[in-house]
Short mmCIF file of C-alpha atoms and ligand atoms in Angstrom, two decimals:
data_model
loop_
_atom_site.label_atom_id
_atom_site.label_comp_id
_atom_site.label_asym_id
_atom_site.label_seq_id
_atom_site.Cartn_x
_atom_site.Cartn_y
_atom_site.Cartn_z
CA UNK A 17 -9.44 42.54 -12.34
CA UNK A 18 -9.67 42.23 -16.15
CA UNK A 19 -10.82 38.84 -16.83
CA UNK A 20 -10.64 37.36 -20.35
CA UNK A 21 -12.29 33.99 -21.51
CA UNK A 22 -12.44 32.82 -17.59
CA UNK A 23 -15.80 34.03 -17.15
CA UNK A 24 -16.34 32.28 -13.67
CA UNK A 25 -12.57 32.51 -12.72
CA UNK A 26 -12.68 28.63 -12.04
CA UNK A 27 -12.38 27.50 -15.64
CA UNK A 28 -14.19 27.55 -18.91
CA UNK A 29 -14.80 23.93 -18.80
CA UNK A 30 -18.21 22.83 -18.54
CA UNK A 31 -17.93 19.76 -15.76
CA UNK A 32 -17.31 22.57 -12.84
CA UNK A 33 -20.42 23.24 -10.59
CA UNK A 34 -20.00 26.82 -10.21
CA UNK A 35 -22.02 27.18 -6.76
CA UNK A 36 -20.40 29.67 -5.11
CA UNK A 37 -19.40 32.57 -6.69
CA UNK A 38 -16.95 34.18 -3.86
CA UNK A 39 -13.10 34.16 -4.59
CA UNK A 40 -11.46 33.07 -1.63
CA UNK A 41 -8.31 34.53 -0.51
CA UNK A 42 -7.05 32.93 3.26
CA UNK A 43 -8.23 30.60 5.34
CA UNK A 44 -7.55 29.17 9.03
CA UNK A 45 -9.06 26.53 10.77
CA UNK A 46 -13.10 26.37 9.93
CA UNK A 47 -13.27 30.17 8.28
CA UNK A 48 -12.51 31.17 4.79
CA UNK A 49 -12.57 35.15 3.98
CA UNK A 50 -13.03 36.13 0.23
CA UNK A 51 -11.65 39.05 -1.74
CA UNK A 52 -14.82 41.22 -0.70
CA UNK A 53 -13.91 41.17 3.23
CA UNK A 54 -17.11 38.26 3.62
CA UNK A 55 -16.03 35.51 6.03
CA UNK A 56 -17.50 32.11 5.54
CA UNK A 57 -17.92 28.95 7.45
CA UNK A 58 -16.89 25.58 6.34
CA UNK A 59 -18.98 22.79 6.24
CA UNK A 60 -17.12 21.31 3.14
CA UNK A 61 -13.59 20.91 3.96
CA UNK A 62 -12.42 20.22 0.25
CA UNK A 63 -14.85 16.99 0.42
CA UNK A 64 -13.08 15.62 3.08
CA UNK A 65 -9.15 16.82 2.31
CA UNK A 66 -8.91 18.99 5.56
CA UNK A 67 -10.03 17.15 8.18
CA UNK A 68 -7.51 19.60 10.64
CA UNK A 69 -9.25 22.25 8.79
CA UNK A 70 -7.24 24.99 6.83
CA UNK A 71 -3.71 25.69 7.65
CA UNK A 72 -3.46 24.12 10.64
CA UNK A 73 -0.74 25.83 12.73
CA UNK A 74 1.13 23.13 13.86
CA UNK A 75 0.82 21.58 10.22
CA UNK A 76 1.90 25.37 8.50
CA UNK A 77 5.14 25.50 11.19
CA UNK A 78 6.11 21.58 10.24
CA UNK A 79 6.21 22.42 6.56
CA UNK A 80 7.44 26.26 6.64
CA UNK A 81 10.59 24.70 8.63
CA UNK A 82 11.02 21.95 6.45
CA UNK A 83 10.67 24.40 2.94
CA UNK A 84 13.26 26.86 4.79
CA UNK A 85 15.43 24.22 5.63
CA UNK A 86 15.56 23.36 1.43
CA UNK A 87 13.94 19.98 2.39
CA UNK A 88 13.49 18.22 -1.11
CA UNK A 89 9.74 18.91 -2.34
CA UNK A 90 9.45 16.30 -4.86
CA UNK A 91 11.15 12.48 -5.21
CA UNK A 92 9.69 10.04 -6.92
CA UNK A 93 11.00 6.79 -5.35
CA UNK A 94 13.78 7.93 -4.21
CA UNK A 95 13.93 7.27 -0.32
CA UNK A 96 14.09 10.56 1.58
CA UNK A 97 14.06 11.47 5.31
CA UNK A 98 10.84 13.46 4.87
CA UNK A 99 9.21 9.72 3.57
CA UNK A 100 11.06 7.53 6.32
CA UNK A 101 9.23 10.10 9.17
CA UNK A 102 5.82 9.71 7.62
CA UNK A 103 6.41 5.78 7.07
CA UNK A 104 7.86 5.64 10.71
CA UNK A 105 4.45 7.36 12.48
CA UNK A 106 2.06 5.54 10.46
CA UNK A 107 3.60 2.38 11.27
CA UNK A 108 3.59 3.22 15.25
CA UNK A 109 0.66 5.40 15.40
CA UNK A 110 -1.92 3.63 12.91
CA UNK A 111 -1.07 0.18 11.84
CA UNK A 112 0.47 -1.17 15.10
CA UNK A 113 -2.16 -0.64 17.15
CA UNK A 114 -4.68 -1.42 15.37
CA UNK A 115 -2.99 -4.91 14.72
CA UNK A 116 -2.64 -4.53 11.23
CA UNK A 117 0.73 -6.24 9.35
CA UNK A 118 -0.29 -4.28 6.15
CA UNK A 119 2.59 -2.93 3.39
CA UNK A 120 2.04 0.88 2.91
CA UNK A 121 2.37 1.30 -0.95
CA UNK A 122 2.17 5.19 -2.43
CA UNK A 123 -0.10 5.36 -5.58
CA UNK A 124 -0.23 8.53 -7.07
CA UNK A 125 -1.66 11.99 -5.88
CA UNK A 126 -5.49 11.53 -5.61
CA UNK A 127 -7.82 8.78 -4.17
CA UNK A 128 -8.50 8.03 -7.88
CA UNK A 129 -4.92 6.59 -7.98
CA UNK A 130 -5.44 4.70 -4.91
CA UNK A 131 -8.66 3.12 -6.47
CA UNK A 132 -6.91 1.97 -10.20
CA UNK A 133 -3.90 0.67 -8.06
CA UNK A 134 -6.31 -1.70 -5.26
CA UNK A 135 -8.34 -2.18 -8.48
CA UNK A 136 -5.12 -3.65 -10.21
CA UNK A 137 -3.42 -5.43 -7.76
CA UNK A 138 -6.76 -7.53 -6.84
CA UNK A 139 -6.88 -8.90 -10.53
CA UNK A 140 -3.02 -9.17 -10.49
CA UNK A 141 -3.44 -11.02 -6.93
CA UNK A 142 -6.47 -13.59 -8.19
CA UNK A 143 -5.51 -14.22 -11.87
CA UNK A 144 -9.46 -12.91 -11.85
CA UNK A 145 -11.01 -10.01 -13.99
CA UNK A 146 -14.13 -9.37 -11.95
CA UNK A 147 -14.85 -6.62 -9.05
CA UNK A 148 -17.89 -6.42 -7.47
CA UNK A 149 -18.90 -2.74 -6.70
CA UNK A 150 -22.38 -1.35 -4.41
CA UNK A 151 -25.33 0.91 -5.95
CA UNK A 152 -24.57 4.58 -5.54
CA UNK A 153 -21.03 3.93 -4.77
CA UNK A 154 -18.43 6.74 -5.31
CA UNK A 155 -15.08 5.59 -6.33
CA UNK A 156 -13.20 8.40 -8.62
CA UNK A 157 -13.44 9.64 -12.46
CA UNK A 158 -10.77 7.64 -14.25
CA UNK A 159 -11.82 4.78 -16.20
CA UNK A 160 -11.29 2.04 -13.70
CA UNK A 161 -12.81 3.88 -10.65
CA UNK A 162 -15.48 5.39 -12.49
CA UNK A 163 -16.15 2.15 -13.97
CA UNK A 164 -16.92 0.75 -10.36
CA UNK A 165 -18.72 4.12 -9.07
CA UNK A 166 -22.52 3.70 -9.45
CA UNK A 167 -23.59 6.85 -10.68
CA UNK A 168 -25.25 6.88 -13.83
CA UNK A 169 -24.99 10.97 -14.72
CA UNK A 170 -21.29 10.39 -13.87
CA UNK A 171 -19.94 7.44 -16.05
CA UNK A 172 -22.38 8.62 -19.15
CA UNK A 173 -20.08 9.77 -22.00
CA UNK A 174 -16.45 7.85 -20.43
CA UNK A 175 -18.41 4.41 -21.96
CA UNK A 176 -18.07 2.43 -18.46
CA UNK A 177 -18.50 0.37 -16.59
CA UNK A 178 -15.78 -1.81 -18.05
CA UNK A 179 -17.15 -5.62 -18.75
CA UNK A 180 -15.68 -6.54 -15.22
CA UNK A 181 -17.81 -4.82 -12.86
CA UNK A 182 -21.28 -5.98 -11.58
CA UNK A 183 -22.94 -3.86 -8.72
CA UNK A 184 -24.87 -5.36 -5.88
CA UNK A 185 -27.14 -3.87 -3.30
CA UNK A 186 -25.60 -2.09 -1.10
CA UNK A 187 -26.68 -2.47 2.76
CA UNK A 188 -30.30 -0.93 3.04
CA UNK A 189 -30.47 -0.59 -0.30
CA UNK A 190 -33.38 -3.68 -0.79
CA UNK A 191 -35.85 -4.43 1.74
CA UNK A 192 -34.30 -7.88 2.68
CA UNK A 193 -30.35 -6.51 2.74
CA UNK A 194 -29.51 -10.82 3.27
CA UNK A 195 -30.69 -10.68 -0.22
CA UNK A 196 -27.54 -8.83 -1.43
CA UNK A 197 -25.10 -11.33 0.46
CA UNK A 198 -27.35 -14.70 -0.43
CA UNK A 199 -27.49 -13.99 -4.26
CA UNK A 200 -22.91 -13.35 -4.40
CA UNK A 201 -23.11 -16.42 -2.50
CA UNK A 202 -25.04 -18.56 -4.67
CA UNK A 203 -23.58 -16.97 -7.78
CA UNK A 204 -19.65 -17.19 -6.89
CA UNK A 205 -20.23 -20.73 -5.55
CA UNK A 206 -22.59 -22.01 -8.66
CA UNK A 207 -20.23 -22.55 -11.50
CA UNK A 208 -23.37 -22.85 -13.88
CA UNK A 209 -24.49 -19.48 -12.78
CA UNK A 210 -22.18 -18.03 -15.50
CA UNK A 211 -20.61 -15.33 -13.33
CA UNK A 212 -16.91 -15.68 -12.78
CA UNK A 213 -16.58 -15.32 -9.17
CA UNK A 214 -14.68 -11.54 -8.83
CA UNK A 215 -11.10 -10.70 -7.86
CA UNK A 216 -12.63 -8.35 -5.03
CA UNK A 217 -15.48 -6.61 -3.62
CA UNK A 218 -14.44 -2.47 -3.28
CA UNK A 219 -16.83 -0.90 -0.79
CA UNK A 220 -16.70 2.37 1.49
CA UNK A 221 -18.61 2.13 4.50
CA UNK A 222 -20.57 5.37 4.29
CA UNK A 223 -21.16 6.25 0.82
CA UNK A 224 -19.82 10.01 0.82
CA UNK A 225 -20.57 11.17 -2.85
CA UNK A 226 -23.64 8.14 -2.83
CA UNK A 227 -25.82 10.01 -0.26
CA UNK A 228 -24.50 9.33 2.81
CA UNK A 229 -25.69 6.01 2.88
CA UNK A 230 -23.88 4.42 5.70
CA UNK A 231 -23.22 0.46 6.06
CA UNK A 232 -24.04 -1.10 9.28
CA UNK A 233 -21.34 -2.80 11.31
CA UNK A 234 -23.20 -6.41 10.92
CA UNK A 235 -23.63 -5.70 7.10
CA UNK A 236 -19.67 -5.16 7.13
CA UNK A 237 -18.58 -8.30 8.82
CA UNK A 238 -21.12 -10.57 7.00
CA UNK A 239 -19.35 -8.80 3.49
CA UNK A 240 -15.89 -10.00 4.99
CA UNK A 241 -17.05 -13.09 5.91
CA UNK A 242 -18.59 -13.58 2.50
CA UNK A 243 -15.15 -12.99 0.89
CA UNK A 244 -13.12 -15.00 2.88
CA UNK A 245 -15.47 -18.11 2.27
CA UNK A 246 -15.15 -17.33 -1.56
CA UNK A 247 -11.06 -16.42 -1.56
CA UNK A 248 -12.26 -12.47 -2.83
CA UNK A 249 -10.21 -10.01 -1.58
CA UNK A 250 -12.13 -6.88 0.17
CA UNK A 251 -11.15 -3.55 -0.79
CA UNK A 252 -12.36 -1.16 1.28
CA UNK A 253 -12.15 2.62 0.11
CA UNK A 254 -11.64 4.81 2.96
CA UNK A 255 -11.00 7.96 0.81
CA UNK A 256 -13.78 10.06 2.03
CA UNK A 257 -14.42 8.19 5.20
CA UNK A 258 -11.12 7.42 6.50
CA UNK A 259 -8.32 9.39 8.41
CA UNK A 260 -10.97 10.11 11.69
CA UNK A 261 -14.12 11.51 9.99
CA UNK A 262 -16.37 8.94 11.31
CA UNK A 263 -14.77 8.95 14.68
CA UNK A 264 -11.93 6.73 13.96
CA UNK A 265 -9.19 6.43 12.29
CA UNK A 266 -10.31 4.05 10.13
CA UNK A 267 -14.09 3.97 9.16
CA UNK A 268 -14.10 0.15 9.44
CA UNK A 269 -12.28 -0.01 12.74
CA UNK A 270 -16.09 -0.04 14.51
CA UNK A 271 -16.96 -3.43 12.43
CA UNK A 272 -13.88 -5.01 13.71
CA UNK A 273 -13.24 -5.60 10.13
CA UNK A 274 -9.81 -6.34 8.65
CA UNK A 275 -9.87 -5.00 4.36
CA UNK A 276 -7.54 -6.86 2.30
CA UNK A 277 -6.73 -3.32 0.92
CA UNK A 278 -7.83 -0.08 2.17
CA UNK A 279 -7.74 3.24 -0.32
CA UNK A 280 -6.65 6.34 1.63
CA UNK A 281 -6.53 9.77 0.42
CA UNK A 282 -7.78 13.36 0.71
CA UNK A 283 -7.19 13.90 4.57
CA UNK A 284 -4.12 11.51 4.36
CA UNK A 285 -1.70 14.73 3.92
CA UNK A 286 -3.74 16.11 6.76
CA UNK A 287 -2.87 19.85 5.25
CA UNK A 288 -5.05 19.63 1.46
CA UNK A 289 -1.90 18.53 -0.09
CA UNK A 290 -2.03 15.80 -2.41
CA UNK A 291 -1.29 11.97 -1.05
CA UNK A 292 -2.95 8.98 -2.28
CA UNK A 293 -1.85 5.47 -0.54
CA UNK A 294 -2.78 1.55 -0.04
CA UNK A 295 -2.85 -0.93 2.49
CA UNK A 296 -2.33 -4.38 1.46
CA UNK A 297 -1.62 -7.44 2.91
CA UNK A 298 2.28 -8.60 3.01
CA UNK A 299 1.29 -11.87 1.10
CA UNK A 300 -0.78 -9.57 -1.70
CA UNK A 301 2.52 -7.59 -2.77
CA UNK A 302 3.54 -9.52 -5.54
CA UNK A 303 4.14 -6.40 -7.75
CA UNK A 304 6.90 -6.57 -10.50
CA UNK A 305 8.87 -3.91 -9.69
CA UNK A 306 7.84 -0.48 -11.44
CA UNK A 307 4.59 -2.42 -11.89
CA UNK A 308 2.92 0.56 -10.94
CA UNK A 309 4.17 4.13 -10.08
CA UNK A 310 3.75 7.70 -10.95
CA UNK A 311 5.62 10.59 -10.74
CA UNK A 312 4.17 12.12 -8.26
CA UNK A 313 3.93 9.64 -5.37
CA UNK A 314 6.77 11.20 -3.55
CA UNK A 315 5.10 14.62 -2.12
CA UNK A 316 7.67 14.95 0.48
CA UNK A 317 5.38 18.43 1.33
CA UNK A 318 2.73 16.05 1.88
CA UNK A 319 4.68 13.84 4.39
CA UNK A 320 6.10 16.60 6.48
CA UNK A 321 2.15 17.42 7.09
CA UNK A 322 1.26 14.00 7.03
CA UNK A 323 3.61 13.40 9.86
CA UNK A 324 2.53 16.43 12.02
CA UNK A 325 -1.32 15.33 11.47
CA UNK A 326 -0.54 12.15 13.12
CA UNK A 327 1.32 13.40 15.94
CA UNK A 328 -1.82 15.72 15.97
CA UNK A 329 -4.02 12.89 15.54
CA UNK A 330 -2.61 11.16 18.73
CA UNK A 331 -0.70 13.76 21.08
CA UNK A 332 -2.96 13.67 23.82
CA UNK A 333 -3.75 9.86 24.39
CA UNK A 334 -7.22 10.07 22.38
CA UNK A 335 -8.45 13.26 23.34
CA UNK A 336 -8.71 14.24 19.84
CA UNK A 337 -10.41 11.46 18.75
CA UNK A 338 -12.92 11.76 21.77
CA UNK A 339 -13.65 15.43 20.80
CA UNK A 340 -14.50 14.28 17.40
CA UNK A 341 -17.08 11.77 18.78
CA UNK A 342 -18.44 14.47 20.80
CA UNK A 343 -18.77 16.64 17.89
CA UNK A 344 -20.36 13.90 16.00
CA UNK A 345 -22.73 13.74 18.41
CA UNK A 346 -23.80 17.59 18.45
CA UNK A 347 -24.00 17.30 14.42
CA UNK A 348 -26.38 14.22 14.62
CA UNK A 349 -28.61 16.73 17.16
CA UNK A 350 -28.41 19.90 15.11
CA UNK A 351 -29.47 17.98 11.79
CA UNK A 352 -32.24 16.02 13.54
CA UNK A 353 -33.60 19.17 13.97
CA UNK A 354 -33.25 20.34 10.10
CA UNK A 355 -34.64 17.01 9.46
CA UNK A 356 -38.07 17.39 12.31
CA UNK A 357 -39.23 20.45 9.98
CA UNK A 358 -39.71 18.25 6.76
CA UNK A 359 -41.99 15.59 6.78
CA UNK A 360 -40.15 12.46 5.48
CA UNK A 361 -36.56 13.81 5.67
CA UNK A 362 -34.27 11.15 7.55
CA UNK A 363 -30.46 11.79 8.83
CA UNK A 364 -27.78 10.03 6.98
CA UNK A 365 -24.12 9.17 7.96
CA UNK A 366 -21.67 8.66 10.72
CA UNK A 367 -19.39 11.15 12.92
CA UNK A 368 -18.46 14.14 11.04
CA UNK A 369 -19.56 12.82 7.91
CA UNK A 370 -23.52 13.25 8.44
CA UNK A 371 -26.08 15.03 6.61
CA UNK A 372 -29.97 15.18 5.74
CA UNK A 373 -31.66 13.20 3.30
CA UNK A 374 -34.65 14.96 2.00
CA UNK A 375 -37.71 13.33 -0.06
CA UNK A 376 -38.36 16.10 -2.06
CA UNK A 377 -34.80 16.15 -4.53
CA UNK A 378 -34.46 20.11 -4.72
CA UNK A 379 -34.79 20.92 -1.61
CA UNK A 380 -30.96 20.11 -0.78
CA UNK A 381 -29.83 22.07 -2.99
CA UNK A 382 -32.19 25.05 -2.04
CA UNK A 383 -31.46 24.49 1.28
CA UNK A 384 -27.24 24.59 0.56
CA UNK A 385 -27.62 27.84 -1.56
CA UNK A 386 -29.81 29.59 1.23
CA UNK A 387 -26.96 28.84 3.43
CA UNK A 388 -24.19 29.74 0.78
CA UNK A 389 -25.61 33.28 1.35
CA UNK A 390 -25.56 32.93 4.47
CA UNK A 391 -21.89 32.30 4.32
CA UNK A 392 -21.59 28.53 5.27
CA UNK A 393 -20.02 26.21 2.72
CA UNK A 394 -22.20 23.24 2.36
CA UNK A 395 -22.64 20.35 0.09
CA UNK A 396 -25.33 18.35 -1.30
CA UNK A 397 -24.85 14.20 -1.79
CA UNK A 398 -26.72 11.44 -3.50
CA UNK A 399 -28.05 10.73 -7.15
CA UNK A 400 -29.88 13.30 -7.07
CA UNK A 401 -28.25 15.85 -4.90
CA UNK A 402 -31.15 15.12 -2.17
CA UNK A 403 -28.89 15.18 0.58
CA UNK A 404 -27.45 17.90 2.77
CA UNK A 405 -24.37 16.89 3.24
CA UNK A 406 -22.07 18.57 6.21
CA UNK A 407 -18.73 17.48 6.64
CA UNK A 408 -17.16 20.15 9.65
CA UNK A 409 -13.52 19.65 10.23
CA UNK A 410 -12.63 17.32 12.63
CA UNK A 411 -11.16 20.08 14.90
CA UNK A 412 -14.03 22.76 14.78
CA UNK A 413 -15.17 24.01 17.68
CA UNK A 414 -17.89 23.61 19.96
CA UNK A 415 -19.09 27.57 19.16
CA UNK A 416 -18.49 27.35 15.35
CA UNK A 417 -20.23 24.34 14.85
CA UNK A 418 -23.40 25.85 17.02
CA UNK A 419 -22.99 28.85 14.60
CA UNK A 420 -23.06 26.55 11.35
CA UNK A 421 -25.97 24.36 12.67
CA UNK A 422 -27.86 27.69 13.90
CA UNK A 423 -27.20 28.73 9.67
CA UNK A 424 -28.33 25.70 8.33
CA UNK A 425 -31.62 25.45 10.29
CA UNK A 426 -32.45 29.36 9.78
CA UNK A 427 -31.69 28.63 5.36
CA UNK A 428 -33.95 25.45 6.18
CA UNK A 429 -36.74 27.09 7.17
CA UNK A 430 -36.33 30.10 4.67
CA UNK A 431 -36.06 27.79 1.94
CA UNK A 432 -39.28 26.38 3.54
CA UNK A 433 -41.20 29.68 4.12
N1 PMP B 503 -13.13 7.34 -3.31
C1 PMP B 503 -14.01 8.02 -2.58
C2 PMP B 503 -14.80 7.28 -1.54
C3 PMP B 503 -14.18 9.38 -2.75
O1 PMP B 503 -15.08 10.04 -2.02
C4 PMP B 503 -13.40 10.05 -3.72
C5 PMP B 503 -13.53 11.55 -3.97
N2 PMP B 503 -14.69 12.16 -3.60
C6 PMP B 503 -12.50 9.30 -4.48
C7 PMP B 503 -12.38 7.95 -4.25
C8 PMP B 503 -11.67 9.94 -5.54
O2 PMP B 503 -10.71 10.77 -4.96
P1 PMP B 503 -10.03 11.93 -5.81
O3 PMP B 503 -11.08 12.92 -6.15
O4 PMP B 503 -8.98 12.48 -4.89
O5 PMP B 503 -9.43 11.30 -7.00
#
């Protein structure tokens, strides 16, 4: 192929990371193949957006019938049969029984959106400016998200955080984590502190882009608590986490937690198509009409496959959900063993969203491009990249997840050689 000004075929921009060079051409389930016949394995799963993997077959046949059958692709807010199914199974598969009375509200395409709406509706909600955001969080790259993400490299040159965001320890983050919870406390409740108790706290409870630093289910409930006693609504941001990667549907179902608003995105779609979406209380819905919206909130696409991942999700009374513990579990073994053959490395994370944290800061990266020509897909994490970061999808099996792990420690010990 002639190329022209598209050097890397990805774009000319700078921001890309350019670290694999293969061009892709299909993919199913866990395996990509690229134009040069090379298969790869996927420990990446777009960051989280393909949690059944890629093109599912029951997900492909639910969309190829509904595109033959001239099912309407796009629709703003206009109500369409396509929406009314997804609404329908979310309703009876996810909120009921968990309990939850939340209103499902569709933001825009990405988690981004999902972040600038909760972001929005807290301050709209409280009459309050403030939002209270954790070291090394990750919460998008517009101006609002980015302003409450806590990564240096990443807001430098967009001029935030805006004036409204402060950022507190996150759990494990200090010595003493009480300290984290004792000093909101004092501040929000001292009125000659000088800080204007927030609108909401947005938190995700493993930090996905941050390192895989991963909040303990005490540390969660004492947060809630926290907020209720000071009227701050808790946002959490279950983007990355959510939608069964840590083992459950929803990352905070372990802490018995109930989030004010919950952020939901990438795996939402279940297929890699774009959905963004949040959960708020009934009583926090006090949106003006066309308040906020976006044209492309109605992916009908994206709720054909967002309908047949549920029905995935639950079709066999939890089995699913059980096989993604138990693959959890054989990713927790097959990094502690990356991890034994470094002196000071530690593993990071929860379920399939679990990963290495290594003391020496290149030796994630290393470790990810040994395995890149290898051909497994794998990600680094944290401020400075210093954590391996797998993220298998949730359906991979047994065998390919052996294979991957059996990559990663052979690139490991090359990288160490
Ligand atoms: N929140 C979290 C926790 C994320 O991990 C991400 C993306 N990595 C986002 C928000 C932003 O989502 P998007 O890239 O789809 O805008």
């Amino acid at each position: 192929m002639s190329t022209t000004i598209f050097e890397d075929l990805e774009s000319n921009v700078r921001s890309y990371c350019r670290n694999w060079s293969a061009v892709f051409e299909t993919a199913r389930g866990s395996r990509l193949r690229a134009e040069d016949g090379q298969i790869y394995l996927d420990f990446f799963s777009g960051a989280g957006a393909l949690n059944y993997g890629h093109n599912d077959p029951d997900l492909k046949r639910a969309l190829i019938d509904y595109l033959a059958a001239d099912g309407v692709v796009h629709s703003l807010d206009t109500y369409t049969d396509a929406k009314r199914r997804f609404l329908v199974a979310f309703e009876e598969q996810v909120l009921r029984p968990r309990g939850l009375d939340h209103k499902v509200q569709f933001t825009g395409p990405t988690g981004t959106n999902s972040v600038e709406a909760a972001l929005k509706l807290a301050r709209l909600n409280t009459g309050r400016t403030g939002i209270v955001t954790f070291t090394n969080a990750f919460h998008g790259m517009t101006l609002g998200s980015l302003s409450v993400t806590g990564n240096a490299m990443k807001r430098n040159g967009a001029g935030v955080p805006l004036p409204f965001v402060a950022t507190a320890p996150y759990d494990r983050y200090l010595d003493d984590p009480s300290w984290s919870f004792s000093w909101l406390a004092k501040t929000w409740a001292d009125a000659s502190s000088g800080v204007e108790r927030p609108a909401a706290v947005i938190v995700e409870t493993v930090q996905g882009e941050g390192g895989l630093n991963a909040a303990r289910a005490e540390w969660l409930r004492r947060l809630e608590a926290l907020c209720r006693a000071h009227d701050v609504l808790l946002i959490v941001d279950d983007v990355q986490a959510g939608c069964g990667r840590t083992g459950t549907f929803f990352s905070f179902e372990e802490a018995g937690i109930t989030p004010d608003i919950v952020c939901l995105s990438k795996s939402i779609s279940g297929y890699g198509l774009p959905m963004a979406l949040v959960l708020l209380r009934p009583e926090l819905d006090v949106w003006e009409p066309g308040q906020h919206n976006g044209t492309f909130r109605g992916n009908n696409a994206a709720f054909i496959t967002g309908t047949a991942a549920l029905e995935k999700y639950w079709a066999d009374g939890g089995a699913f959900e059980r096989s993604v513990a138990e693959r959890g579990r054989q990713l927790s073994t097959g990094l502690s063993k990356i991890a034994a053959r470094v002196e000071g490395a530690t593993c990071r994370g929860r379920g399939l969203l679990a990963g290495v944290h290594f003391p020496d800061p290149d030796l994630a990266e290393r470790i990810a491009a040994a395995a890149y020509e290898r051909r497994l897909l794998v990600e680094t994490s944290g401020p400075q990249s210093e954590v391996l970061k797998t993220m298998p999808a949730l359906n991979i099996t047994r065998e390919e997840l052996d294979e991957g792990l059996d990559i990663l420690l052979e690139a490991t010990c090359a990288v160490l050689a």
